[in-house]
Coordinates of C-alpha atoms in Angstrom, one line a residue:
M1 CA 22.4 -12.2 25.8
A2 CA 22.6 -9.1 23.4
L3 CA 19.8 -6.8 23.0
S4 CA 16.9 -6.2 20.7
D5 CA 15.0 -3.9 19.5
T6 CA 11.8 -6.4 20.6
K7 CA 13.4 -6.3 23.8
L8 CA 13.8 -2.6 24.4
R9 CA 10.1 -2.1 22.8
S10 CA 8.9 -4.3 25.9
L11 CA 10.8 -2.1 28.3
L12 CA 10.3 1.3 27.3
N13 CA 7.6 3.3 29.2
K14 CA 7.3 0.0 31.5
P15 CA 6.9 1.1 35.3
F16 CA 9.6 -1.1 37.3
D17 CA 10.0 -0.8 40.9
S18 CA 13.9 0.5 40.8
I19 CA 16.6 1.0 38.1
R20 CA 17.3 -1.7 36.0
V21 CA 20.4 -2.2 33.5
F22 CA 20.9 -4.9 30.7
K23 CA 24.0 -5.6 29.1
D24 CA 24.6 -5.9 25.5
R25 CA 27.8 -6.6 23.8
D26 CA 31.1 -4.5 23.6
S27 CA 30.9 -2.8 27.1
M28 CA 27.9 -1.7 26.0
S29 CA 24.3 -1.5 28.4
V30 CA 21.0 0.1 28.9
R31 CA 20.0 1.7 31.6
V32 CA 16.3 1.6 32.6
S33 CA 14.3 4.0 35.0
P34 CA 11.6 3.1 37.3
K35 CA 9.2 5.1 34.5
G36 CA 10.8 2.9 31.9
K37 CA 13.1 5.7 30.3
I38 CA 15.7 3.9 28.5
V39 CA 19.2 5.3 28.3
F40 CA 22.0 3.6 26.3
Q41 CA 25.4 3.9 28.6
Y42 CA 29.0 2.2 27.6
R43 CA 31.1 1.4 30.3
Y44 CA 34.8 2.0 30.6
R45 CA 37.6 2.5 32.8
F46 CA 39.6 5.8 32.8
E47 CA 42.7 6.7 35.5
G48 CA 41.9 3.2 37.4
K49 CA 38.0 3.8 37.9
Q50 CA 35.1 2.5 36.1
R51 CA 32.9 5.1 34.4
R52 CA 29.4 5.1 32.4
Y53 CA 28.9 7.5 29.6
D54 CA 25.6 8.1 28.6
M55 CA 25.2 7.4 25.1
G56 CA 21.6 9.0 24.2
V57 CA 17.8 7.7 24.5
Y58 CA 16.0 5.0 23.1
P59 CA 14.3 5.4 20.6
A60 CA 15.7 9.2 19.5
L61 CA 19.2 6.6 19.3
S62 CA 18.3 3.3 18.0
L63 CA 20.1 0.1 18.9
S64 CA 22.5 -0.4 16.0
D65 CA 23.2 3.4 15.9
A66 CA 23.9 2.9 20.0
R67 CA 26.2 0.4 18.7
K68 CA 27.8 2.1 15.8
L69 CA 29.6 4.7 18.6
V70 CA 31.2 2.4 20.5
P71 CA 34.3 2.1 18.4
T72 CA 34.3 5.7 18.6
L73 CA 33.9 5.7 22.2
R74 CA 37.0 2.8 22.3
D75 CA 39.0 5.2 20.4
I76 CA 38.5 7.9 22.7
V77 CA 39.6 6.1 26.0
S78 CA 42.8 4.4 23.9
S79 CA 44.1 8.2 23.1
G80 CA 44.1 8.8 27.1
C81 CA 41.1 10.8 26.9
D82 CA 37.6 10.8 29.6
I83 CA 34.7 10.1 27.1
K84 CA 32.9 13.1 29.3
E85 CA 35.8 15.5 29.5
Y86 CA 35.8 14.9 25.0
Y87 CA 32.8 15.9 24.4
S88 CA 32.0 19.7 25.3
K89 CA 28.6 18.4 25.5
D90 CA 26.5 15.4 27.5
A91 CA 25.6 13.1 24.4
I92 CA 22.6 12.1 25.7
E93 CA 21.5 16.4 25.3
N94 CA 23.1 16.5 22.1
T95 CA 20.5 13.6 21.0
K96 CA 17.4 15.2 22.7
P97 CA 15.4 15.3 19.7
S98 CA 14.5 18.4 17.5
L99 CA 11.0 19.6 16.4
D100 CA 11.9 18.7 12.5
E101 CA 12.3 14.7 13.9
C102 CA 9.2 15.1 15.7
I103 CA 7.6 16.2 12.8
D104 CA 9.5 13.7 10.5
L105 CA 8.0 10.8 12.5
F106 CA 4.6 12.1 13.1
M107 CA 4.5 11.8 9.4
D108 CA 5.8 8.9 8.9
K109 CA 4.1 7.1 10.7
Y110 CA 0.9 8.6 12.0
V111 CA -0.3 11.2 9.2
C112 CA 0.6 8.4 6.2
K113 CA -2.3 6.2 7.6
L114 CA -5.4 9.2 7.8
R115 CA -7.1 10.0 4.5
A116 CA -5.2 12.0 1.5
S117 CA -6.6 15.4 1.5
T118 CA -5.4 15.5 5.8
Q119 CA -2.3 14.4 4.7
S120 CA -1.9 17.2 2.6
V121 CA -3.1 19.7 4.7
Y122 CA -0.4 18.5 7.6
N123 CA 2.2 18.3 4.7
Y124 CA 1.4 21.6 3.8
S125 CA 1.0 23.4 7.4
L126 CA 3.9 22.0 8.8
G127 CA 6.3 21.9 6.2
R128 CA 5.6 25.7 5.9
H129 CA 5.2 27.4 8.9
A130 CA 7.0 24.7 11.4
K131 CA 9.8 22.7 9.3
G132 CA 13.1 24.7 10.0
K133 CA 11.6 27.3 12.3
V134 CA 13.0 25.8 15.9
K135 CA 16.4 24.9 16.3
A136 CA 16.5 23.9 20.2
P137 CA 15.6 20.7 21.0
V138 CA 11.9 20.5 21.4
E139 CA 12.1 18.8 25.2
D140 CA 14.0 22.9 25.6
V141 CA 11.9 25.1 24.2
T142 CA 10.6 27.5 26.7
K143 CA 6.4 28.8 27.3
P144 CA 8.2 32.7 25.7
E145 CA 9.9 30.9 22.8
W146 CA 6.6 29.3 21.5
Y147 CA 5.0 31.8 22.2
R148 CA 7.4 34.2 19.8
F149 CA 7.0 31.3 17.2
F150 CA 3.3 31.3 16.9
D151 CA 3.4 35.1 17.0
E152 CA 5.3 35.0 14.3
V153 CA 3.2 32.5 12.0
E154 CA 0.4 34.8 12.9
K155 CA 2.7 37.7 11.3
N156 CA 3.3 36.3 8.0
S157 CA 0.1 34.4 7.3
T158 CA -3.4 34.6 10.1
G159 CA -4.6 34.5 13.3
Y160 CA -6.4 31.3 12.0
V161 CA -3.6 29.8 10.6
A162 CA -1.4 30.3 13.7
Q163 CA -4.1 28.6 16.3
T164 CA -4.2 25.9 14.0
L165 CA -0.8 25.0 13.8
V166 CA -0.8 24.7 18.0
K167 CA -3.6 22.4 17.7
Q168 CA -1.2 20.3 14.9
L169 CA 1.8 20.7 16.7
K170 CA 0.2 19.8 19.8
T171 CA -1.0 16.5 18.5
C172 CA 2.4 16.1 17.2
L173 CA 4.7 16.4 20.4
R174 CA 1.6 14.2 22.2
F175 CA 2.2 11.2 19.5
C176 CA 5.8 11.4 19.9
S177 CA 5.7 11.5 23.6
D178 CA 3.0 8.8 23.8
R179 CA 6.3 6.4 21.9
G180 CA 9.1 7.8 23.9
F181 CA 10.2 9.6 21.4
I182 CA 10.4 12.7 23.5
N183 CA 9.9 13.8 27.4
K184 CA 7.9 16.8 28.7
H185 CA 7.9 19.7 26.8
S186 CA 6.2 22.8 27.3
L187 CA 3.7 23.1 24.6
N188 CA 1.6 21.5 26.4
D189 CA 1.3 24.3 29.0
I190 CA -0.2 26.6 26.4
A191 CA -4.2 27.1 25.9
T192 CA -4.4 26.7 22.2
K193 CA -6.7 29.6 22.3
S194 CA -4.5 32.0 23.6
V195 CA -3.0 31.9 20.7
G196 CA -4.5 33.4 17.3
H197 CA -8.4 32.9 16.6
T198 CA -10.7 30.6 15.5
S199 CA -12.2 30.6 11.8
G200 CA -15.6 31.8 12.7
I201 CA -18.5 31.4 11.1
K202 CA -17.7 32.2 7.4
D203 CA -20.8 34.2 5.7
R204 CA -19.3 35.8 2.5
T205 CA -21.6 35.4 -0.6
P206 CA -20.2 36.9 -3.7
S207 CA -22.8 38.7 -5.6
I208 CA -22.8 38.1 -9.0
V209 CA -21.3 41.4 -10.7
E210 CA -18.2 40.1 -8.3
I211 CA -18.3 36.7 -9.2
K212 CA -18.3 38.2 -13.0
Q213 CA -15.0 40.4 -12.6
I214 CA -13.6 37.3 -10.4
L215 CA -13.7 35.6 -13.9
R216 CA -12.7 38.2 -15.8
E217 CA -9.4 38.5 -14.0
I218 CA -9.3 34.4 -13.9
E219 CA -9.0 35.0 -17.6
R220 CA -6.3 37.8 -17.5
S221 CA -4.4 35.6 -15.2
Q222 CA -0.9 34.1 -16.4
C223 CA -1.1 30.7 -14.8
L224 CA -1.3 27.5 -16.0
V225 CA -4.6 26.5 -18.0
S226 CA -5.2 24.4 -15.7
T227 CA -5.6 26.1 -12.7
K228 CA -7.9 28.5 -14.6
N229 CA -10.1 26.0 -15.3
T230 CA -10.0 24.7 -11.6
V231 CA -11.1 27.4 -10.3
K232 CA -13.5 28.3 -13.1
F233 CA -14.9 24.7 -12.5
I234 CA -15.8 25.0 -9.0
V235 CA -17.5 28.1 -9.3
L236 CA -19.6 26.9 -12.5
T237 CA -20.7 24.1 -10.5
G238 CA -20.3 25.4 -6.5
A239 CA -18.6 21.7 -5.9
R240 CA -16.4 21.4 -3.0
C241 CA -12.8 22.0 -3.8
G242 CA -11.8 18.6 -3.2
E243 CA -14.4 16.9 -5.1
V244 CA -12.9 18.8 -8.4
R245 CA -9.3 18.4 -7.7
K246 CA -9.6 14.7 -7.4
M247 CA -12.0 14.5 -10.5
E248 CA -10.6 11.5 -12.8
L249 CA -11.5 11.0 -15.9
S250 CA -13.6 7.6 -15.4
D251 CA -16.0 9.9 -13.4
V252 CA -17.1 11.5 -16.4
D253 CA -19.8 10.5 -18.6
F254 CA -19.6 12.4 -21.7
E255 CA -22.3 11.0 -24.0
N256 CA -24.8 11.6 -20.8
K257 CA -23.3 14.5 -19.6
L258 CA -22.7 13.3 -16.1
W259 CA -19.8 13.7 -13.4
T260 CA -20.7 10.5 -10.5
L261 CA -18.6 11.3 -7.5
P262 CA -17.5 8.2 -5.9
A263 CA -18.3 7.6 -2.0
D264 CA -14.9 7.5 -1.3
K265 CA -14.1 10.9 -3.1
S266 CA -17.2 12.8 -1.5
K267 CA -16.5 14.3 2.1
T268 CA -20.0 13.0 3.3
N269 CA -19.2 9.4 1.9
I270 CA -22.4 9.2 -0.2
K271 CA -22.1 9.0 -4.5
I272 CA -23.3 12.6 -6.3
I273 CA -24.2 12.9 -9.2
R274 CA -24.4 15.9 -10.9
P275 CA -24.9 16.9 -14.4
L276 CA -22.8 19.3 -16.6
A277 CA -24.2 22.4 -18.1
P278 CA -22.9 23.6 -21.4
Q279 CA -19.6 25.8 -20.1
A280 CA -18.8 23.1 -17.6
I281 CA -18.9 20.9 -20.6
T282 CA -16.2 22.8 -22.6
I283 CA -14.2 23.0 -19.7
L284 CA -13.9 19.6 -19.0
K285 CA -13.2 19.0 -22.7
E286 CA -10.2 21.1 -23.0
Q287 CA -8.8 19.7 -20.0
V288 CA -9.4 15.7 -21.7
E289 CA -8.1 17.2 -24.8
L290 CA -5.2 18.7 -23.0
F291 CA -4.3 16.1 -20.5
S292 CA -5.7 12.9 -21.1
E293 CA -2.6 11.3 -22.3
F294 CA -0.4 11.7 -19.7
S295 CA -2.8 11.9 -16.6
R296 CA -6.2 9.9 -15.0
F297 CA -7.0 13.1 -13.3
V298 CA -9.3 15.8 -15.3
F299 CA -7.1 18.6 -13.7
P300 CA -3.7 17.5 -12.9
S301 CA -0.8 18.6 -10.8
A302 CA 1.6 19.9 -12.7
T303 CA 3.9 16.2 -13.2
Y304 CA 0.4 14.8 -14.4
Q305 CA 0.7 12.2 -11.7
N306 CA -1.4 13.4 -8.8
A307 CA -4.5 15.8 -8.8
I308 CA -3.8 19.4 -8.6
S309 CA -3.0 20.5 -5.1
S310 CA -5.4 22.7 -2.9
Q311 CA -2.3 25.0 -2.2
T312 CA -1.8 25.9 -5.7
I313 CA -5.6 26.9 -5.8
N314 CA -4.9 28.9 -2.8
K315 CA -1.9 30.4 -4.0
F316 CA -3.6 31.7 -7.6
C317 CA -6.8 32.6 -5.7
R318 CA -4.8 34.6 -3.4
A319 CA -2.7 36.5 -6.2
V320 CA -6.0 37.0 -8.4
R321 CA -7.9 38.6 -4.9
D322 CA -4.6 41.1 -4.6
R323 CA -4.8 42.4 -8.0
M324 CA -8.7 43.5 -7.1
N325 CA -10.4 45.8 -4.8
L326 CA -12.7 43.6 -4.0
E327 CA -13.9 41.7 -0.3
S328 CA -11.7 38.6 0.4
W329 CA -12.9 35.6 -0.6
T330 CA -12.1 32.3 -1.3
V331 CA -13.0 29.5 -3.3
H332 CA -16.0 27.8 -0.6
D333 CA -17.7 31.0 -0.9
F334 CA -19.0 30.2 -4.6
R335 CA -21.2 26.8 -2.8
R336 CA -22.7 30.1 -0.6
S337 CA -23.2 31.7 -3.8
I338 CA -24.8 29.6 -6.0
S339 CA -27.3 28.2 -3.6
T340 CA -28.4 31.6 -2.3
I341 CA -28.2 33.8 -6.2
L342 CA -30.7 30.3 -7.4
V343 CA -32.8 30.0 -4.5
D344 CA -33.6 33.7 -4.5
K345 CA -34.2 33.6 -8.4
G346 CA -36.7 30.8 -7.8
V347 CA -34.7 27.5 -8.1
E348 CA -36.6 25.0 -5.4
P349 CA -34.2 25.3 -2.1
Y350 CA -34.3 21.2 -2.3
I351 CA -32.4 21.2 -5.8
A352 CA -30.0 24.1 -4.8
E353 CA -29.0 21.5 -1.8
K354 CA -28.6 18.5 -4.5
L355 CA -26.2 21.3 -6.7
L356 CA -24.0 21.7 -3.3
G357 CA -23.9 17.7 -2.6
H358 CA -25.7 18.1 0.4
S359 CA -28.2 14.9 2.0
L360 CA -31.7 16.4 2.0
G361 CA -32.5 15.0 5.2
S362 CA -35.4 13.9 7.6
V363 CA -38.0 11.7 6.0
F364 CA -37.3 13.1 2.2
S365 CA -34.2 11.4 2.3
I366 CA -35.1 7.7 3.0
Y367 CA -38.1 8.0 0.7
N368 CA -36.7 9.8 -2.3
K369 CA -33.6 8.5 -3.8
S370 CA -34.0 10.7 -6.8
N371 CA -31.1 12.4 -7.7
F372 CA -33.2 15.2 -9.9
I373 CA -31.0 15.2 -12.8
T374 CA -33.4 17.2 -15.2
E375 CA -34.0 20.2 -12.3
Q376 CA -30.2 20.1 -11.4
L377 CA -29.4 20.9 -15.5
S378 CA -32.1 23.2 -15.5
A379 CA -30.6 25.0 -12.5
Y380 CA -27.0 24.7 -13.2
T381 CA -28.0 26.2 -16.9
K382 CA -29.6 29.0 -15.2
W383 CA -26.3 29.8 -13.1
E384 CA -24.2 30.0 -15.8
K385 CA -26.6 32.4 -17.9
L386 CA -26.2 34.7 -14.8
I387 CA -22.3 34.8 -14.2
L388 CA -20.9 34.3 -18.1

């Protein structure tokens, strides 16, 4: 009886008492090891002796692709050559998955099920720092080669990025290993902390003077207006970058000057309602006038089909930072600034927490469900006057 994918999946990684062989058609069979490793084999005679040729490992080599190889192998034997001598390397070695193939499987079968923001992080990180960088089969990459690879990432980016990449690739290869796509690899032997460094606790709080300088530099930039407006809106509201990027036209009530962030777009899975001060409204109206005919997003990407990406924002901010003689900053630092500076200026701490979209916690949040819209608007108006 011919083999099927269902049959092969039922055998994959299952323990057996001994080696088992299951025949397919056209002289092809599979050899299943006691640990459940499946190897496609082609049976043939050469110089009067029965021989077997290992074609590849399942599922790195699919059943349909293995069957497609059979006519080629048959022709090699018919021409008077031994298959093993014909190929300079054993075909099973040639089918060892590369890092790129592992990443593709990981993205297609695992990452695609994660939330959109996490997918974006994996797409950017693995696409920029890992795809196309390691040519050898992933099972053959040695520890020193892995360390050289991560050291190069740290050199070209940061230690934090390099350490994060170790974690991401370990997750990727663990997934591929669990599916039987790859066997043992040396990345497991590398301690994550031995590469780069952790992000640490951030305490950068740009001052009013610095924020004014940054806003002026943003205005002088020649980049797309939507990119500039996204960063300016983050500065004005203290909202998370992801919250601003994903804002849709339906989230904004221009009549009542309110921005409602649905729970499914919130990091805390809680609906957030923010009032809009004059300059924030001005930016939103400009975006609507420019892009509402083309996109449902207030701050769209260049194609208008998606929200502007975090990579676009980060690239723009790096360009602005490089032109300024200031201590390094990120858009997330402005959340720290708006809270710290407004509290110093007399705004109640619990109102500052509402501006940031934090829950108030404790008994306060259980019994007090007010959004303090009037108080938030007063705080935002004060903030705009301070920085503009």
